[in-house]
Coordinates of C-alpha atoms in Angstrom, one line a residue:
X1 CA 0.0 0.0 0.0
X2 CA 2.3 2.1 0.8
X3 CA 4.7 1.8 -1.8
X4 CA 1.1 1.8 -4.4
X5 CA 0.9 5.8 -2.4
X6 CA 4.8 6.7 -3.3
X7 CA 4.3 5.7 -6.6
X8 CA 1.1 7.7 -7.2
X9 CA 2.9 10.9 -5.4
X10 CA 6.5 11.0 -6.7
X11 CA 8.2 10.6 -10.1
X12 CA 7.4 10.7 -14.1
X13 CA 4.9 7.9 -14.9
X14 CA 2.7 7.0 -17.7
X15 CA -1.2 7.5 -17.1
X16 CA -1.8 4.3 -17.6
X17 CA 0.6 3.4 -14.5
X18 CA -1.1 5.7 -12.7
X19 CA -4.7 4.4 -13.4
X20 CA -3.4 0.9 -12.4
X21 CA -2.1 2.1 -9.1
X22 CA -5.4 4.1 -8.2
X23 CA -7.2 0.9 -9.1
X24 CA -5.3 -1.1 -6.8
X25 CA -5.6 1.3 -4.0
X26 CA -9.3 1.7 -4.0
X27 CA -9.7 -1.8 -4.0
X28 CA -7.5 -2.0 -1.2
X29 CA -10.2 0.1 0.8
X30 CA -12.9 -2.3 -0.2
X31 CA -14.3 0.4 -2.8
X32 CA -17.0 -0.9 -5.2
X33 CA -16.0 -1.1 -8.9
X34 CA -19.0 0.6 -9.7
X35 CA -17.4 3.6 -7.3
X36 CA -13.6 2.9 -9.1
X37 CA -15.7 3.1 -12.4
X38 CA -17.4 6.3 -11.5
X39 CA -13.8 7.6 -9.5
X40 CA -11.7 7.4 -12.2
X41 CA -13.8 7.0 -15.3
X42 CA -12.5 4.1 -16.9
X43 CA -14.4 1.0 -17.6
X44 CA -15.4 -1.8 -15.5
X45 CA -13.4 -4.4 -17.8
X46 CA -10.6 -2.3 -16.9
X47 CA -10.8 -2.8 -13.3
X48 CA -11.6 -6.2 -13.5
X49 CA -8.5 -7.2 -15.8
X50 CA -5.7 -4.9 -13.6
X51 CA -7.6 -6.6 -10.2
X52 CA -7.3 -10.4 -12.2
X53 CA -3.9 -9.7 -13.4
X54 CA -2.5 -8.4 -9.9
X55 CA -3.8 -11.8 -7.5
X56 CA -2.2 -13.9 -10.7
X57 CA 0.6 -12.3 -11.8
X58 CA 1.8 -10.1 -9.1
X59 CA 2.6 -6.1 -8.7
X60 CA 5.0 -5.3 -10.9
X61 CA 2.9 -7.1 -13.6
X62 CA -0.3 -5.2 -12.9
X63 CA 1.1 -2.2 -12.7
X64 CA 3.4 -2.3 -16.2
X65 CA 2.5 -3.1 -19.9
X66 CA 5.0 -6.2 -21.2
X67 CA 7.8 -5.6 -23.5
X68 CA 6.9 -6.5 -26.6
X69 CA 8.9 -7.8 -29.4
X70 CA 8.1 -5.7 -32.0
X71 CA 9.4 -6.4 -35.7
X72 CA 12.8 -7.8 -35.9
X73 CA 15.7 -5.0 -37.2
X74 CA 16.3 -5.9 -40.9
X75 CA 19.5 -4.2 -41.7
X76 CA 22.7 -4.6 -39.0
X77 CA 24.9 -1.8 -38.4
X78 CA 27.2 -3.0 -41.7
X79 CA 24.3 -2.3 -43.7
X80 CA 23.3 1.0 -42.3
X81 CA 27.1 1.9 -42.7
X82 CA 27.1 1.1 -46.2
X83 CA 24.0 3.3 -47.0
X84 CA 25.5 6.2 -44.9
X85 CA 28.5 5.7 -47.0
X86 CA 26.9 5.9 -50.2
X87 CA 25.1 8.8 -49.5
X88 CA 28.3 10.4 -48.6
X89 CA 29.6 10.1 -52.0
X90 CA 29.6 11.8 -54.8
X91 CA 26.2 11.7 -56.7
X92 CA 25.9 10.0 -59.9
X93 CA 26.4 11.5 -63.4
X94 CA 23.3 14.1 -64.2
X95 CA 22.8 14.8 -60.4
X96 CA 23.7 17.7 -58.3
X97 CA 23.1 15.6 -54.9
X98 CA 21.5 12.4 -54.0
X99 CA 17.7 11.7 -53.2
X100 CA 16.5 9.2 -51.4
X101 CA 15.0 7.6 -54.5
X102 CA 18.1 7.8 -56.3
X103 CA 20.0 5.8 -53.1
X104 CA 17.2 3.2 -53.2
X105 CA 17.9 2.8 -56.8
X106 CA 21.2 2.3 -56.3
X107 CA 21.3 0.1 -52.9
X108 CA 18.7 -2.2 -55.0
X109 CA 21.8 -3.2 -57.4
X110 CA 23.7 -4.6 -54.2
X111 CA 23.5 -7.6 -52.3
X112 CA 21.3 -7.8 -49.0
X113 CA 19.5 -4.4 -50.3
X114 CA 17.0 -6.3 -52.8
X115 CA 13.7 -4.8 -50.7
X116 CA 14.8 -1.7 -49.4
X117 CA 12.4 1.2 -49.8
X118 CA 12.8 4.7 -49.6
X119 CA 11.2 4.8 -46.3
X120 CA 14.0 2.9 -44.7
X121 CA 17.3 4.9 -46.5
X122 CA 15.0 7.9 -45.0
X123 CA 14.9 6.6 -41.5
X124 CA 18.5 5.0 -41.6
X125 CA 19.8 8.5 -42.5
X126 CA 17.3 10.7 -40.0
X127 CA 19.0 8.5 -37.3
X128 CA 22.8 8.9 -38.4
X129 CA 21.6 12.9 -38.3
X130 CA 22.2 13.0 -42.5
X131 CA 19.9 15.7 -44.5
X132 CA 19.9 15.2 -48.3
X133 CA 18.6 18.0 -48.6

């Protein structure tokens, strides 16, 4: 309970964190759900999943969303070097600079770069801090 409290009052959490905790406070008091419902306007599923998930899975459980696996990364860091390096260069014959459909052109012609789109040259230079243009 009162480390539920401490982690209502103090530090940066996500509202959905904070929902959980208030849930599992109220019901601490022996507060209706129809009262949790109407307390902190959320649904009654809600309560009921965050109540079932906390006497089965435990605190930290109820409380946190899981990790999830997301897509796997496609390109390794060899891959993502290579693109940086290309755009680096010097642009081809007839262009002043590179464009991101021009790389993807190009990248297509080598090996392990088949599928790339422009959408992933765009995001592989955004995070090495590159501007094209």
């Amino acid at each position: 309970v009162n480390f539920l409290q401490d982690f209502v009052r103090k530090g940066r959490k996500s509202a959905r964190e904070l929902t959980r905790a208030r849930i599992l406070l109220l019901s601490n008091q022996q507060t209706e759900i129809t009262e949790i419902v109407k307390i902190l306007g959320i649904s009654r599923s809600t309560t009921l999943n965050i109540r079932k998930r906390y006497l089965d899975e435990g605190l930290p459980n109820a409380l946190f969303d899981k990790s999830r696996s997301g897509q796997p990364i496609k390109y390794t860091e060899k891959h993502v070097a290579e693109v940086i390096a290309l755009a680096c260069s010097s642009s081809p014959d007839g262009s002043k600079r590179w464009s991101l459909s021009l790389l993807t052109e190009e990248l297509r012609k080598k090996e392990g770069f088949e599928t790339i789109g422009k959408e992933s040259v765009r995001l592989i230079l955004k995070k090495a801090k590159l501007n094209l243009g």
